[in-house]
Short mmCIF file of C-alpha atoms and ligand atoms in Angstrom, two decimals:
data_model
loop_
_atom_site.label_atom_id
_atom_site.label_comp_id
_atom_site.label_asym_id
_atom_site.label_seq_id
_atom_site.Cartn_x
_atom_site.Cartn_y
_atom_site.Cartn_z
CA UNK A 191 -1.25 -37.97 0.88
CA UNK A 192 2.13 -38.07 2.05
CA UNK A 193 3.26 -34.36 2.48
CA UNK A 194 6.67 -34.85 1.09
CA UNK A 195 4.72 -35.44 -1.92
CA UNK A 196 2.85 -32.03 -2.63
CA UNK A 197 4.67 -29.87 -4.52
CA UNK A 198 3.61 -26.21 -5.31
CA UNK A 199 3.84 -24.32 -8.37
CA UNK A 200 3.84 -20.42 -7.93
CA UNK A 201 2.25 -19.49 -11.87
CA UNK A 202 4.13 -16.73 -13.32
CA UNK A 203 2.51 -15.54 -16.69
CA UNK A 204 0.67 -12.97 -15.78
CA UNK A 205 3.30 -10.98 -14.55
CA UNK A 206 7.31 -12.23 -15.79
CA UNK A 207 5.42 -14.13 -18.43
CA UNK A 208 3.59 -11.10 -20.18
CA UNK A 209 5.99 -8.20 -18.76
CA UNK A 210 8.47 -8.46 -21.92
CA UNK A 211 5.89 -8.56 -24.34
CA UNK A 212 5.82 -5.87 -26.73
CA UNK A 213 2.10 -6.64 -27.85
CA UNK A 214 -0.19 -4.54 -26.10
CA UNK A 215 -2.52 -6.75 -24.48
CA UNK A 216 -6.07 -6.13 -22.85
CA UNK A 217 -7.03 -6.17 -19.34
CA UNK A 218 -9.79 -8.73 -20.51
CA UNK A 219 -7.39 -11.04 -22.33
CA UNK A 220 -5.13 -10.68 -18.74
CA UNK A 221 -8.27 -11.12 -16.60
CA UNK A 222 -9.23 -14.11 -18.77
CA UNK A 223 -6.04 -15.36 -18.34
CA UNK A 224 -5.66 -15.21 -14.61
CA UNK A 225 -9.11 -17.05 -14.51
CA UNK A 226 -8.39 -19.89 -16.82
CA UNK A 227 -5.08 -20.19 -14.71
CA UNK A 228 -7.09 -20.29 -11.59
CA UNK A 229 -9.79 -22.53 -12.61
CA UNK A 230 -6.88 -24.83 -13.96
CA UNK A 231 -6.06 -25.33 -10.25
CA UNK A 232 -3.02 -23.46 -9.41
CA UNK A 233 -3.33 -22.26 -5.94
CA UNK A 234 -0.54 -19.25 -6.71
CA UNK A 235 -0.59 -16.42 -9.08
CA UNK A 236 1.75 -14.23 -9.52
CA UNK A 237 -0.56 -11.24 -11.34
CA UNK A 238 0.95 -8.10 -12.38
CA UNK A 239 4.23 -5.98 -10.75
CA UNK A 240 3.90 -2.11 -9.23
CA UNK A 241 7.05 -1.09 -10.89
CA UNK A 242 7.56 2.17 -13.03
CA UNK A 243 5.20 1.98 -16.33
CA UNK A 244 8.31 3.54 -18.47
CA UNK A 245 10.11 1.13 -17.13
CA UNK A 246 7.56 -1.64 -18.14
CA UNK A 247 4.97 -0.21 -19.65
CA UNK A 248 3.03 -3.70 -20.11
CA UNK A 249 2.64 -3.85 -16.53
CA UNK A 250 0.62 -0.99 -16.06
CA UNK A 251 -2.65 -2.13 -15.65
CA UNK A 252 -1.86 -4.20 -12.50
CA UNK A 253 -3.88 -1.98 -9.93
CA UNK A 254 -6.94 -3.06 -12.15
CA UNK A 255 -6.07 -6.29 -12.43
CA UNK A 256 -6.17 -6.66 -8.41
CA UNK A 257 -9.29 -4.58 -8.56
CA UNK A 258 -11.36 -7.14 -10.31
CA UNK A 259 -8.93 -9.99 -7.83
CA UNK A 260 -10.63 -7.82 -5.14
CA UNK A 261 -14.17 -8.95 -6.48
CA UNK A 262 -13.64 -12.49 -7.71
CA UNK A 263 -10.66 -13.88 -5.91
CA UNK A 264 -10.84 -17.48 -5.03
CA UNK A 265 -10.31 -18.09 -1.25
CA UNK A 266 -7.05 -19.55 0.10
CA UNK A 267 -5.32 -19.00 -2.90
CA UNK A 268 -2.41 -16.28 -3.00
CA UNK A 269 -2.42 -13.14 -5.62
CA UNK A 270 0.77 -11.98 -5.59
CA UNK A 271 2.52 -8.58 -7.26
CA UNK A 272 6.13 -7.95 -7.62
CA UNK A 273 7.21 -4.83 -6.06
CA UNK A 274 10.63 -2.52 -6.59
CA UNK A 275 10.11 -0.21 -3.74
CA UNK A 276 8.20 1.89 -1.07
CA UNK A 277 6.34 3.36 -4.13
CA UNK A 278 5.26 0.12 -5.43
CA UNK A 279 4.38 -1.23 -1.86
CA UNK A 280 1.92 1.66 -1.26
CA UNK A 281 0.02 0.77 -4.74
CA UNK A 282 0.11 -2.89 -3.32
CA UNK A 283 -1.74 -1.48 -0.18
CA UNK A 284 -3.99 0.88 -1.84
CA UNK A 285 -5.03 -2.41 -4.11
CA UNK A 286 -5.35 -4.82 -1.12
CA UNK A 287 -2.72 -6.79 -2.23
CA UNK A 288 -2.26 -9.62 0.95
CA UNK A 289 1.64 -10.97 -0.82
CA UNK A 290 4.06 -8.95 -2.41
CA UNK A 291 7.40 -10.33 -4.00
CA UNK A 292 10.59 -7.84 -3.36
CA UNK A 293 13.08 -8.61 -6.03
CA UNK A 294 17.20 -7.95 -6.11
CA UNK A 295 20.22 -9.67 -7.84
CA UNK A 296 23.20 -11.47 -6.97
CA UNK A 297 25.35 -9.25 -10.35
CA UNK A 298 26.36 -5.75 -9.95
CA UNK A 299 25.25 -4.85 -13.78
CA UNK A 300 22.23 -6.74 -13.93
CA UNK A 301 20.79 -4.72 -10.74
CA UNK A 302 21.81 -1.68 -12.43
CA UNK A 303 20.01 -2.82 -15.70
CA UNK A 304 16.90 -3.77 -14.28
CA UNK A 305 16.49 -1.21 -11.26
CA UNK A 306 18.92 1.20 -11.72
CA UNK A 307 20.52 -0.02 -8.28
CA UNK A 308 23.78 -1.17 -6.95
CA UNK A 309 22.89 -4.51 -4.71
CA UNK A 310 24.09 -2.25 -1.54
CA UNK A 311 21.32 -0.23 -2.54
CA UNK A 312 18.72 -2.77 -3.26
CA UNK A 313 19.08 -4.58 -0.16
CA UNK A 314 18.54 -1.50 1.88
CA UNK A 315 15.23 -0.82 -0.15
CA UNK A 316 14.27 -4.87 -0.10
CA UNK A 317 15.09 -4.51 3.93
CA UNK A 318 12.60 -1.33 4.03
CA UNK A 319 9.79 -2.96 1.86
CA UNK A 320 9.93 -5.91 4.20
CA UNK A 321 9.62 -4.02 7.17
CA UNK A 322 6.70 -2.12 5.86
CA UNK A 323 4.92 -4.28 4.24
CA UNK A 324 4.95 -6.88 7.64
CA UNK A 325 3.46 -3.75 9.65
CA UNK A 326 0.75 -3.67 6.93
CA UNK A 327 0.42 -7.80 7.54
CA UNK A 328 1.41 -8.62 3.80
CA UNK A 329 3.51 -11.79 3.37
CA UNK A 330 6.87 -11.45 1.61
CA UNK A 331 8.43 -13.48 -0.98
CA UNK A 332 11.77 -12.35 -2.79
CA UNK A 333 13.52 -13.15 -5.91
CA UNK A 334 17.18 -13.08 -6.14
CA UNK A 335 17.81 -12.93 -9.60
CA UNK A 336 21.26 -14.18 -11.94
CA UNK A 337 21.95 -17.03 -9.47
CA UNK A 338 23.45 -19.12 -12.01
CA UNK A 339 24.69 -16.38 -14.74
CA UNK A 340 24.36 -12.91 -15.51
CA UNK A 341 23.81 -11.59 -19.06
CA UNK A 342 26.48 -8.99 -18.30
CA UNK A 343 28.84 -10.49 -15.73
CA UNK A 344 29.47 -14.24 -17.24
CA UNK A 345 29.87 -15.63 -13.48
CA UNK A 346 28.43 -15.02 -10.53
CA UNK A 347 30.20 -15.60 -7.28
CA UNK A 348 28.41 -18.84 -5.40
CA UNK A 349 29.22 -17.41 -1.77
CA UNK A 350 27.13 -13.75 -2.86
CA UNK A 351 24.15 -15.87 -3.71
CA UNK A 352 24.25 -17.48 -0.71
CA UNK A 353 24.96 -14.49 1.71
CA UNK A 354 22.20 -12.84 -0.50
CA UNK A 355 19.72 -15.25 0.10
CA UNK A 356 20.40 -15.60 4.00
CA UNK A 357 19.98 -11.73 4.65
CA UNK A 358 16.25 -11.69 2.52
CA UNK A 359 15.39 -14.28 5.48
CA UNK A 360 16.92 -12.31 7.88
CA UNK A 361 14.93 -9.47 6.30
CA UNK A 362 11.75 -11.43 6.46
CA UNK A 363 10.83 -12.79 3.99
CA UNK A 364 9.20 -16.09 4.21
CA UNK A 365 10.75 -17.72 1.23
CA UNK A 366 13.39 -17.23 -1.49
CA UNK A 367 12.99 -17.76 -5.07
CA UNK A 368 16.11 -18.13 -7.01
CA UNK A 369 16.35 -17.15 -10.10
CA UNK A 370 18.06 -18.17 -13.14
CA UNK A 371 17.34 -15.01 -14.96
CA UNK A 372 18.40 -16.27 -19.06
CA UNK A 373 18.47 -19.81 -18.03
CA UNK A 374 22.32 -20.57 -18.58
CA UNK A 375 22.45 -22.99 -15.42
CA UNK A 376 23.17 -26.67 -15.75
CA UNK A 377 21.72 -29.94 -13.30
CA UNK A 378 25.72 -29.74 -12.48
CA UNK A 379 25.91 -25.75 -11.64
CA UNK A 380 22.14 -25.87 -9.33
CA UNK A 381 23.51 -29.06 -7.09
CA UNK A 382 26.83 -27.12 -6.33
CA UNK A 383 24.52 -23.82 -5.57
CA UNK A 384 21.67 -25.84 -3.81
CA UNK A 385 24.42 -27.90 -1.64
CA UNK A 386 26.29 -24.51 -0.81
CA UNK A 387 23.39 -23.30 0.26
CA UNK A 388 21.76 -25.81 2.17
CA UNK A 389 24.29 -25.24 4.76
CA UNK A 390 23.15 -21.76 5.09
CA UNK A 391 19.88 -21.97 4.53
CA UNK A 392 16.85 -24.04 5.36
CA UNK A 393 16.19 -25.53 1.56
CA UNK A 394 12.20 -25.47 2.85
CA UNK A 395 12.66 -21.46 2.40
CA UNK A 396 13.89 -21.79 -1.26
CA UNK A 397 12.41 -21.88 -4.56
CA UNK A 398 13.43 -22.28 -7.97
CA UNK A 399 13.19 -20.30 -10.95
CA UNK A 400 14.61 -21.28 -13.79
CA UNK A 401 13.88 -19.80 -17.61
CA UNK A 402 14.53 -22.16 -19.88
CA UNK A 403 16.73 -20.63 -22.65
CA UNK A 404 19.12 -23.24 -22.70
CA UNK A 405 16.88 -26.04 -22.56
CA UNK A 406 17.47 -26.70 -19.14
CA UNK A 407 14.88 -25.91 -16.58
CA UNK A 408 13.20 -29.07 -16.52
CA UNK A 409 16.51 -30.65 -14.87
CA UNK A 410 17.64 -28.18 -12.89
CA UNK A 411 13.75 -28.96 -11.20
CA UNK A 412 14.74 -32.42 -10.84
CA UNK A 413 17.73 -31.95 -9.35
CA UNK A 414 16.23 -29.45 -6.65
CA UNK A 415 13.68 -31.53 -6.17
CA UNK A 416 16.34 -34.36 -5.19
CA UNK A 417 17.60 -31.57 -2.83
CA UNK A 418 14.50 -31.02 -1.22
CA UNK A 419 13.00 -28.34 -2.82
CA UNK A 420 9.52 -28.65 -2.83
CA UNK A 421 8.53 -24.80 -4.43
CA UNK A 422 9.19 -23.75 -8.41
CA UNK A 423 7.90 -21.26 -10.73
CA UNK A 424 6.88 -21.69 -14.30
CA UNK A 425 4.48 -19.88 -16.74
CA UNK A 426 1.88 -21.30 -19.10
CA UNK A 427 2.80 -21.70 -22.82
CA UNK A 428 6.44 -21.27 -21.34
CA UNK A 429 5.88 -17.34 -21.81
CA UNK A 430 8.53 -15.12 -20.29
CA UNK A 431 11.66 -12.98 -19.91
CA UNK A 432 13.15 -10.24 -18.48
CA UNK A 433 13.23 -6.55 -20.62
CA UNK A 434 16.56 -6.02 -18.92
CA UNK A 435 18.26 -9.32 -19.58
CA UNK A 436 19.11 -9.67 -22.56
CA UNK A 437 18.63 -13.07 -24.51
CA UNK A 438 16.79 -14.29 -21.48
CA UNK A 439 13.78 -16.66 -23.36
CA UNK A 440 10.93 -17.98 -21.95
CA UNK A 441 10.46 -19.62 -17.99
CA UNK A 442 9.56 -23.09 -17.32
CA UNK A 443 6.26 -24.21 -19.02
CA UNK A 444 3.91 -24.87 -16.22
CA UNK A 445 2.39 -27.55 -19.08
CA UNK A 446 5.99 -29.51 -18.95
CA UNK A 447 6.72 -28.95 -15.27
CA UNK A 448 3.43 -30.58 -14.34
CA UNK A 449 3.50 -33.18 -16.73
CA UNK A 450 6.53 -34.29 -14.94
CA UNK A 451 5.38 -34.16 -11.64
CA UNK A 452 2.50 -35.90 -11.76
CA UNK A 453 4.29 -39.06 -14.13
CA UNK A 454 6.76 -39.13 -11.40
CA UNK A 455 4.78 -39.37 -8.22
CA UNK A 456 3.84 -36.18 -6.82
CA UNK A 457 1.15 -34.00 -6.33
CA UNK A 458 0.41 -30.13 -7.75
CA UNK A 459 -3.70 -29.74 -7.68
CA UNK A 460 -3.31 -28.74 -11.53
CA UNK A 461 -5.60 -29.87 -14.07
CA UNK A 462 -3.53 -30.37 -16.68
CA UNK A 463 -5.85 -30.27 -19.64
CA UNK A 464 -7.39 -26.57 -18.13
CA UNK A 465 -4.10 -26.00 -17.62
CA UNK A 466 -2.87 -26.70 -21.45
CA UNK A 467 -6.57 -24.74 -23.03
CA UNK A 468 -5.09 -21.44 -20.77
CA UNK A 469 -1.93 -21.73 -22.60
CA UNK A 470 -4.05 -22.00 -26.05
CA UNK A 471 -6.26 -19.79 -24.88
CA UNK A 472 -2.88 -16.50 -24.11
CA UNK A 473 -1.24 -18.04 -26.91
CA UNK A 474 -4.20 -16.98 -29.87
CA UNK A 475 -3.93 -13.09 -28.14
CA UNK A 476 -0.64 -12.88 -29.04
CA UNK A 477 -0.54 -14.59 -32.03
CA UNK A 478 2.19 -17.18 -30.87
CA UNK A 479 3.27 -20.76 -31.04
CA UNK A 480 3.27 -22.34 -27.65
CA UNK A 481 7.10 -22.62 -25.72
CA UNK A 482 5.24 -25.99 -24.01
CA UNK A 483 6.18 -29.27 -25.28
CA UNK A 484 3.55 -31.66 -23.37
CA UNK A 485 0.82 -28.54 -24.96
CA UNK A 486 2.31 -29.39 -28.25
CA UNK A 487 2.29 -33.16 -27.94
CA UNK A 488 -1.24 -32.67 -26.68
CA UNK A 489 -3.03 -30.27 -29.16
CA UNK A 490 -1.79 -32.39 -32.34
P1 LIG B 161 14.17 4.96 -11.30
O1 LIG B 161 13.97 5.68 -12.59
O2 LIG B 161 15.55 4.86 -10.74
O3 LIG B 161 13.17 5.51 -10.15
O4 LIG B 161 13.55 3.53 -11.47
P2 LIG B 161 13.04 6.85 -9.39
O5 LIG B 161 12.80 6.53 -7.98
O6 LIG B 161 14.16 7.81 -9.76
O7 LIG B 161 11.69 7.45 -10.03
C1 LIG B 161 11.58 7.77 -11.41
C2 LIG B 161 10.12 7.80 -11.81
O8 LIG B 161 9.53 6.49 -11.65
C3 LIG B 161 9.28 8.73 -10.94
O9 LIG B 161 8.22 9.23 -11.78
C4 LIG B 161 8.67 7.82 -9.91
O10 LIG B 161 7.47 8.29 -9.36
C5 LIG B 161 8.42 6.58 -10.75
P3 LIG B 161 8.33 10.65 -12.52
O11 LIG B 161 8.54 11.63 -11.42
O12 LIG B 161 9.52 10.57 -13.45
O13 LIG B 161 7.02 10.76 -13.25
N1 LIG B 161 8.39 5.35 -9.94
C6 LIG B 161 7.36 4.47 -9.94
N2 LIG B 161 6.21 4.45 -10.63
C7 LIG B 161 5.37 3.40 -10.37
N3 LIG B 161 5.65 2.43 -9.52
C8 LIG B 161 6.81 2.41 -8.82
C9 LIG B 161 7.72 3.48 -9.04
N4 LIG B 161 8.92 3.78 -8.51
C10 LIG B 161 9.32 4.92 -9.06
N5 LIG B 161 7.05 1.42 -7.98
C11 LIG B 161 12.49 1.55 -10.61
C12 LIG B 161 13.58 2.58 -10.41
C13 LIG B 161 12.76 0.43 -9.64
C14 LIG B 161 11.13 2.19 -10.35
C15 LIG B 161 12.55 1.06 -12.08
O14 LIG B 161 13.84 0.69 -12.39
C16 LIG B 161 11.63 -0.10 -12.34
O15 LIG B 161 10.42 0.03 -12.29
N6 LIG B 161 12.20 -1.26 -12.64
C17 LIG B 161 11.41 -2.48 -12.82
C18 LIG B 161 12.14 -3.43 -13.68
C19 LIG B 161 11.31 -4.67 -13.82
O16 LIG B 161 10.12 -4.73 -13.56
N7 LIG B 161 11.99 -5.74 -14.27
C20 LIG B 161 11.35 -7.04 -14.45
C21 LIG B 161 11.03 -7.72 -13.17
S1 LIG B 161 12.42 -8.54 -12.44
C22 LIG B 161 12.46 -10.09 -13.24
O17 LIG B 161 11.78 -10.29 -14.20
C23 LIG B 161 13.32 -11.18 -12.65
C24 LIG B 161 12.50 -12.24 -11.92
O18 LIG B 161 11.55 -12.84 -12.78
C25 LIG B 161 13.42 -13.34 -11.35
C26 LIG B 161 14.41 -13.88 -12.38
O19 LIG B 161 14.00 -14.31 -13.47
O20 LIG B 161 15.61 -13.86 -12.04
C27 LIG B 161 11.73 -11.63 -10.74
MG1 LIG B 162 12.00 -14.40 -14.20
#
């Protein structure tokens, strides 16, 4: 297979898709659904975050989750956590967690909102976490969130994003995933960010995260993927959204952003129809229609 061709999908249900959800839902029904994710083929899963449980109290089970990962993981395949700080990277070590995601954002409010930080401040704890966790040989990833719109801010400044980006590489870590936190970016807004930043940064360390609250995510793929980007994040059943951005709706459906991929000539590993049952399968616990319209058009 050309290599060009392979695209891969970094699943994020477990963790940004359950996080908001106010439904208190049982390590077995998240176990469950890490395994039907994994048997469905995806070779990244994102599984719980160490942040503060009265912060996000659905999260809090996430050192058991990686407990039972310790027992039953499949090999070669990445089971990542989200972490806030030196706190949250010890818990990662203490759970043998091998890839950790360090998250900041590109608006002033928003990083107050969701980490009580100012981005001066985040960075130097991002920088820190990096540092760390490479001496404890755990690979980084980061998010920079509200790349394309804050919930609080309207517009955010292009050039930030970029200078953002550029100093989490600097930092470390391996690959940047950027985020459009409540989904307000257009096909038109991610060129002008993706060619802006293509002449900072190599576009094989970038990723794209788009929620899909506008109806847009599936574009704003296509467009990156015309721009080289060959790395997105989605969640099953379209699940997802930040507590602490508000009106942000659900990510990507993995569902819809496979569908595509496949009908248009590359290559994800996914099993769609495994993929689609997982999706039934999360949906039922929480008592939910699915976000996904290829599950939809599937299921009938
Ligand atoms: P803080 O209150 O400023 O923290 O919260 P603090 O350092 O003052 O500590 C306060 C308490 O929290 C202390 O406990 C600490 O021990 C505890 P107490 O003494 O009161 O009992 N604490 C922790 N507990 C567990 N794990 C930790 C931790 N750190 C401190 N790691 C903090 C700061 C960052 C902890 C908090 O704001 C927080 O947890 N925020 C997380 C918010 C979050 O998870 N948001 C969603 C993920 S981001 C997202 O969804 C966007 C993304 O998907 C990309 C996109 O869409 O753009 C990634
Ligand atoms: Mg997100």
């Amino acid at each position: 297979m050309n290599h060009s061709q392979w695209v891969n999908i970094v699943e994020v249900a477990p963790r940004d898709g359950l996080q908001n959800e106010k439904l208190c839902i049982s390590l077995e029904d998240k176990i469950e659904l890490i395994q039907r994710l994994d048997h469905a083929g995806l070779n990244y899963l994102e599984c719980g975050s160490f942040v503060s449980p009265k912060w996000v109290p659905q999260m809090e089970a996430t050192s058991e989750i990686f407990e039972y990962l310790h027992k039953h993981s499949t090999p070669d395949k990445t089971y990542a956590a989200l972490v806030p700080n030196i706190k949250g990277l010890e818990s990662a070590i203490n759970n043998g967690v091998k890839e950790i995601a360090v998250f900041i954002a590109a608006s002033e409010s928003f990083s107050k909102k969701n980490i009580n930080k100012s981005i001066d401040e985040s960075i130097t704890v991002a920088r820190e976490v990096i540092k760390e966790a490479q001496k404890n040989n755990i690979k980084v990833r980061a998010y920079l969130s509200c790349v394309l719109g804050c919930p609080y801010e309207g517009q955010v400044n292009t050039q930030s994003v970029v200078d953002l980006t550029k100093q989490l590489i600097e930092f470390g870590a391996y690959e940047v995933s950027l985020g459009d936190t409540i989904g307000v970016g257009t096909p038109f807004k991610t060129l002008q960010l993706l060619k802006a930043m293509k002449e900072k940064v190599p576009v094989s360390m970038l990723a794209g995260h788009f929620h899909d609250t506008y109806g847009q995510a599936l574009a704003n793929v296509f467009v990156s993927l015309q721009e080289g980007i060959r790395t997105f994040d989605s969640s099953v059943a379209g699940l997802g959204g930040c507590p602490y951005a508000k009106g942000a709706s659900g990510n990507l459906a993995t569902e819809d952003l496979v569908y595509m991929l496949q009908n248009s000539g590359y290559e994800t590993g996914v099993n769609l129809s495994k993929l689609i049952e997982a999706g039934n399968f999360i949906n039922r616990v929480l008592v939910r229609e699915t976000n996904s319209k290829v599950s939809r058009a599937n299921t009938k």
